[in-house]
mmCIF file of C-alpha atoms in Angstrom:
data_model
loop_
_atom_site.group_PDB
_atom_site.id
_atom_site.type_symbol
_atom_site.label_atom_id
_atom_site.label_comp_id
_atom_site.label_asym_id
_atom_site.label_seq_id
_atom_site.Cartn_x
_atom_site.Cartn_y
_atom_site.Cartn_z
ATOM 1 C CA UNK H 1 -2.269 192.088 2.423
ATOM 2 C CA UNK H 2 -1.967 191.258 5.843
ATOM 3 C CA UNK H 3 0.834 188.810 5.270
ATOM 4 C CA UNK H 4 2.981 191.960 3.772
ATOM 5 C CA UNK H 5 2.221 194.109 6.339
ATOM 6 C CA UNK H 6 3.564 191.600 9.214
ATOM 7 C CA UNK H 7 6.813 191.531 7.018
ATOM 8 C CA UNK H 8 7.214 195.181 6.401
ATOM 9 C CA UNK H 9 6.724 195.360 10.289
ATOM 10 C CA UNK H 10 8.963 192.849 11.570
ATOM 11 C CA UNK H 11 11.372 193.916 8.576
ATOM 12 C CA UNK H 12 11.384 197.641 10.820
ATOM 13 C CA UNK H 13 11.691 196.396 13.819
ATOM 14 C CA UNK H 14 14.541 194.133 12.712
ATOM 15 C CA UNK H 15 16.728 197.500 11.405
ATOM 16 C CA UNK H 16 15.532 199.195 14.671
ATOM 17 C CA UNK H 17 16.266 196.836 17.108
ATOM 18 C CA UNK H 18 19.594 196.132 15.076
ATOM 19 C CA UNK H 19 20.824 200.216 14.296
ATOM 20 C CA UNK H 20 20.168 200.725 18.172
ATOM 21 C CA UNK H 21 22.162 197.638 19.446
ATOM 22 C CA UNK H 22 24.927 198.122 21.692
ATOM 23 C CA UNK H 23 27.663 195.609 19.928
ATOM 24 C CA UNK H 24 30.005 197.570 18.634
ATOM 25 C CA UNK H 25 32.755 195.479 16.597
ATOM 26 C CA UNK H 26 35.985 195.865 17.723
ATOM 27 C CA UNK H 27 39.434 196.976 14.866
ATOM 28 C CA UNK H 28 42.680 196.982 16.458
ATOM 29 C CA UNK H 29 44.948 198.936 15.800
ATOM 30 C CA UNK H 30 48.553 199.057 16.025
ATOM 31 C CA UNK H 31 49.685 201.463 19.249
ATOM 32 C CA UNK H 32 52.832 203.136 19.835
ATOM 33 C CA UNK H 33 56.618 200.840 19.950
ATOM 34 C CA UNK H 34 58.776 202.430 22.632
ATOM 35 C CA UNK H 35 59.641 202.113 25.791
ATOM 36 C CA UNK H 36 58.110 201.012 28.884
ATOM 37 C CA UNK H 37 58.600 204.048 31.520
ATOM 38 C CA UNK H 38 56.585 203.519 34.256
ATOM 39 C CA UNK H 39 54.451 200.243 35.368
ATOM 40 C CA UNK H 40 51.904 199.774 37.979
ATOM 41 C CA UNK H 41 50.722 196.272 37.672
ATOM 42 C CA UNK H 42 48.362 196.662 40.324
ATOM 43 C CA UNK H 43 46.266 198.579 37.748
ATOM 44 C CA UNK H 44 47.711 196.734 35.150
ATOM 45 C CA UNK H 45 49.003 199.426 33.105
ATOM 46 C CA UNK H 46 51.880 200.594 31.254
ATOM 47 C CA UNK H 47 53.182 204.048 30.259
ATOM 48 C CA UNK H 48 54.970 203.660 26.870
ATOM 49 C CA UNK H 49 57.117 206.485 25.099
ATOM 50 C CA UNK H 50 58.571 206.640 21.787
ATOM 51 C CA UNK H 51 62.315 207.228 21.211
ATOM 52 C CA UNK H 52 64.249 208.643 18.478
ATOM 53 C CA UNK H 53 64.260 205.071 16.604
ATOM 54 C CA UNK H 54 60.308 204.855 16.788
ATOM 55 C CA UNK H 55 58.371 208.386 16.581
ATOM 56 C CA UNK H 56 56.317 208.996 13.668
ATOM 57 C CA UNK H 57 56.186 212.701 13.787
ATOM 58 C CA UNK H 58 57.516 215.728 15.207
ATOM 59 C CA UNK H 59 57.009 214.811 18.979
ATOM 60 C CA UNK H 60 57.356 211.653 21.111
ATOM 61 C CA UNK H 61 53.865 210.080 21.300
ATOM 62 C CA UNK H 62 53.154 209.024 25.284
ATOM 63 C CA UNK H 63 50.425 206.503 26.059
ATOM 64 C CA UNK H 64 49.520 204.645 28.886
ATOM 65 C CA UNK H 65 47.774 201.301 28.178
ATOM 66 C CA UNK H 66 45.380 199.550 29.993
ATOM 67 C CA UNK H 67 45.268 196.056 30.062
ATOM 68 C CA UNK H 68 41.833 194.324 28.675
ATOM 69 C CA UNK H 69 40.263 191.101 29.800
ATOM 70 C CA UNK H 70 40.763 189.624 26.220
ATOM 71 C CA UNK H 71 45.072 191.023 25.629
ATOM 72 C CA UNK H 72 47.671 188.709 24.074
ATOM 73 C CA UNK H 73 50.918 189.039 25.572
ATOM 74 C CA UNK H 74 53.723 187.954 23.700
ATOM 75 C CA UNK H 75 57.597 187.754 23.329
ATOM 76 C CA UNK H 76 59.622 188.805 20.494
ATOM 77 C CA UNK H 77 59.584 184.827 19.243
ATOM 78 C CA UNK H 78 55.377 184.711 19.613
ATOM 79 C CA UNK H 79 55.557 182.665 23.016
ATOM 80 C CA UNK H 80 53.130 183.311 25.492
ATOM 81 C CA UNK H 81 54.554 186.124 28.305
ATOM 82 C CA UNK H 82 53.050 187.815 31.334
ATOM 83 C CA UNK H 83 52.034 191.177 31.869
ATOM 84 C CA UNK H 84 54.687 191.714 34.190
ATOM 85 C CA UNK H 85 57.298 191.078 31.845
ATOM 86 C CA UNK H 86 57.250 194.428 30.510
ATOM 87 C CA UNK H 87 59.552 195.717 33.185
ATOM 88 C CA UNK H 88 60.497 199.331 33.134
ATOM 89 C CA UNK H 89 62.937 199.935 30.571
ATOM 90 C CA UNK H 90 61.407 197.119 28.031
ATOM 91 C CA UNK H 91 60.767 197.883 24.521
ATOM 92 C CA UNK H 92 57.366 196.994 23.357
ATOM 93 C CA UNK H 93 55.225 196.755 20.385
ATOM 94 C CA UNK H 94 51.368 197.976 21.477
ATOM 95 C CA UNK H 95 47.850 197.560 20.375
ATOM 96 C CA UNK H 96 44.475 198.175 20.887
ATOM 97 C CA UNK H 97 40.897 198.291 20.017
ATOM 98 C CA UNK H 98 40.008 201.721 21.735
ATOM 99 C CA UNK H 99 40.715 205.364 20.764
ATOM 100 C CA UNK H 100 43.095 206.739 22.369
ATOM 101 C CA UNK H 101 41.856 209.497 24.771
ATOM 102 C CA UNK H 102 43.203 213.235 23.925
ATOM 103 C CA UNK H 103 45.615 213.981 26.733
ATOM 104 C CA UNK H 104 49.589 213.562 27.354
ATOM 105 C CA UNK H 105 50.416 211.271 27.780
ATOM 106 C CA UNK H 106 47.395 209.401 26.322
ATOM 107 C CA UNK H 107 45.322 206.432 27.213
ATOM 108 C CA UNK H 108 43.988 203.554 25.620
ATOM 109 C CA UNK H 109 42.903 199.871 26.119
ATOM 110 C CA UNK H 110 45.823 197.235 25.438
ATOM 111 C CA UNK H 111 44.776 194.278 23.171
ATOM 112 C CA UNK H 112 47.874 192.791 22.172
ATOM 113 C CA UNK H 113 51.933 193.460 23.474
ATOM 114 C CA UNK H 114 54.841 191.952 22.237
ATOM 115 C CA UNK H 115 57.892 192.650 24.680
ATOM 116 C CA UNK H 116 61.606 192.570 22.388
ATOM 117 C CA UNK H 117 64.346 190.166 23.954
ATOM 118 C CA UNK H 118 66.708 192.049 26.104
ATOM 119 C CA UNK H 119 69.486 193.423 25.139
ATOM 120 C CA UNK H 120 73.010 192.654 26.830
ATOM 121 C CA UNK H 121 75.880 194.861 27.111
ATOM 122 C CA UNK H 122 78.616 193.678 24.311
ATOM 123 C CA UNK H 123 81.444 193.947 27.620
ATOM 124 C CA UNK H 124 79.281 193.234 30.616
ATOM 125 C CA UNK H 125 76.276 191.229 31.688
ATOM 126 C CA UNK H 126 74.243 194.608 32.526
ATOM 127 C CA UNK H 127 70.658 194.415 30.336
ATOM 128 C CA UNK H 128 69.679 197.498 28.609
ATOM 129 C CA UNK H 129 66.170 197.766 30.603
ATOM 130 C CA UNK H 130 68.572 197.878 33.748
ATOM 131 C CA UNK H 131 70.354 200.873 32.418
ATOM 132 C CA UNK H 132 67.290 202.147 31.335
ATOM 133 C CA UNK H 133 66.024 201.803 34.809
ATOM 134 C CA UNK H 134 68.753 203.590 36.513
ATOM 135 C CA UNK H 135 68.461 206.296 34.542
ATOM 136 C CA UNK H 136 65.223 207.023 35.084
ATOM 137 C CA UNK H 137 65.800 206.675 38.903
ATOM 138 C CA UNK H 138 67.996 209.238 38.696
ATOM 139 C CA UNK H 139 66.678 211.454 36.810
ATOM 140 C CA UNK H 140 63.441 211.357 38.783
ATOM 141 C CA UNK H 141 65.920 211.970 41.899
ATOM 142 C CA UNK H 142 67.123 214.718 40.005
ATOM 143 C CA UNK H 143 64.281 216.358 40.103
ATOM 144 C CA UNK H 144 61.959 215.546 42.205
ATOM 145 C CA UNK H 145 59.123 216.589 39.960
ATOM 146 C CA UNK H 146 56.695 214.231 38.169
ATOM 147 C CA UNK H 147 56.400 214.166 34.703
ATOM 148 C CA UNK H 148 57.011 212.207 31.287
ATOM 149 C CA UNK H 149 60.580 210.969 30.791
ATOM 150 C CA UNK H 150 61.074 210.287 27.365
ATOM 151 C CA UNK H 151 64.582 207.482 26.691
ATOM 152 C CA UNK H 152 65.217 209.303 23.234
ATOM 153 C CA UNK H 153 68.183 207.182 22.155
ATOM 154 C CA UNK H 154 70.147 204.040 24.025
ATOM 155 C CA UNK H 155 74.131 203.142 22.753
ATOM 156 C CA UNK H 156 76.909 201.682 24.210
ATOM 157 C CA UNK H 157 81.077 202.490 24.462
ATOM 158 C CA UNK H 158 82.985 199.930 26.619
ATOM 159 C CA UNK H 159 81.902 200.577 29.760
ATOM 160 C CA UNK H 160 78.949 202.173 29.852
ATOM 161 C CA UNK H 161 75.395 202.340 28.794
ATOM 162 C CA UNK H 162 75.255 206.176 27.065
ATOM 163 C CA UNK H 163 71.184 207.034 27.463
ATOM 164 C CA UNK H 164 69.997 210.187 26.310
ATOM 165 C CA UNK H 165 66.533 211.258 28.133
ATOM 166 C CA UNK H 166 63.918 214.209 27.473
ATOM 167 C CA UNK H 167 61.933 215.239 30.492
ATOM 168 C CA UNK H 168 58.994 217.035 30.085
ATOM 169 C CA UNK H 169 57.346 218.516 33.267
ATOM 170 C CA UNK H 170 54.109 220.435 32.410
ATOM 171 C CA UNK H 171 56.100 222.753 29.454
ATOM 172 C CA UNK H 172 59.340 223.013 30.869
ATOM 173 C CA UNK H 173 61.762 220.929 28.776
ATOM 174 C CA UNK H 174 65.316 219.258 29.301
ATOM 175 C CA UNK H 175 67.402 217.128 27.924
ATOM 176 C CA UNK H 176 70.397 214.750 29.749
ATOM 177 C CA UNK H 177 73.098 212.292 28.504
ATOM 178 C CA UNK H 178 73.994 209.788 31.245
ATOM 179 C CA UNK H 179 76.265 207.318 30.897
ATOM 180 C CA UNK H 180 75.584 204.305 33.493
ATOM 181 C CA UNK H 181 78.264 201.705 34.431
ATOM 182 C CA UNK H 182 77.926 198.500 32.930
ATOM 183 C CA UNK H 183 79.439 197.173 35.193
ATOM 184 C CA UNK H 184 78.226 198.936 38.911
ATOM 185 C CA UNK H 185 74.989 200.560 37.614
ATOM 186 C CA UNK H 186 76.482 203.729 39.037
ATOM 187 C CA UNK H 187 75.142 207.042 36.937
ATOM 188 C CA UNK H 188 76.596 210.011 35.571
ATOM 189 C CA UNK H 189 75.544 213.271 33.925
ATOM 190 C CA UNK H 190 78.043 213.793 30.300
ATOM 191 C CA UNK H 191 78.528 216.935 29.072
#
């Protein structure tokens, strides 16, 4: 009797010790594939935006990702990459093992990138993240305001990059075409 009684107890102790552990295991799950539009790699984190091409819904999801201890940071062919190779104006592929935390933009740990090759101008040497770039400069000289730029849709004509950004500043709304040089980088608003 005694011998079942020091097995129901250890048995309860067991669950208990077990249902009140802290190791939670971790499911990762795939994040958002946009673009990177801001970096601060002293904090190692990334602010990535949908665009037209990736949003799942209605709006343009916004999260910025931290980077864990643990992260696997790849290139489009599954070679090892650095954090700081998702410049401003990359496209990436994001996940993570957190939830993401209800604000907008969002926030969430980063497990795993994958940063896509660049893409080259079909006239001119000028990357796509380098137009990206410029565009967002401008735009944030534009207005002076901070807030979530959003690179909607990216094209080309023979001269110029042709980037179509949403900027959202705390409800106010607007949208700009800009074509950038391919050429001198120089920026300008299209009609």
């Amino acid at each position: 009797m005694k011998r079942v009684i020091s097995i129901v107890t250890l048995t309860t102790f067991t669950l208990l010790a077990t249902g009140c552990s802290n190791d939670k295991s971790t499911v990762e799950r795939k994040g958002l594939t946009g673009f990177v539009v801001e970096a601060d790699y002293q904090k190692n984190r990334l602010l990535v935006v949908e665009s037209d091409e990736t949003k799942q819904g209605e709006d343009y999801e916004a999260e910025w990702y931290s980077l864990n201890k643990d992260a696997i940071i790849l290139d489009n062919n599954s070679n090892p990459a650095l954090f700081t190779d998702a410049e401003v104006g990359s496209k990436v592929e994001t996940w993570s093992t957190s939830h993401s935390l209800e604000s907008y933009p969002a926030s969430a740990d980063l497990s795993k990138l994958i940063i896509a090759d660049d893409v080259k101008h079909p006239d001119s040497p000028m990357l796509q993240k380098t137009a990206i770039q410029a565009a967002i400069i401008y735009i944030k000289n534009l207005t002076n305001r901070p807030g979530t730029i959003i690179i909607q849709n990216v094209s080309t004509n023979e001269t110029e990059w042709i980037i179509q950004i949403y900027h959202y500043i705390y409800n106010e709304e607007k949208s700009y075409k800009l074509g950038i040089d391919a050429t001198t980088g120089e920026v300008r608003e299209i009609q």
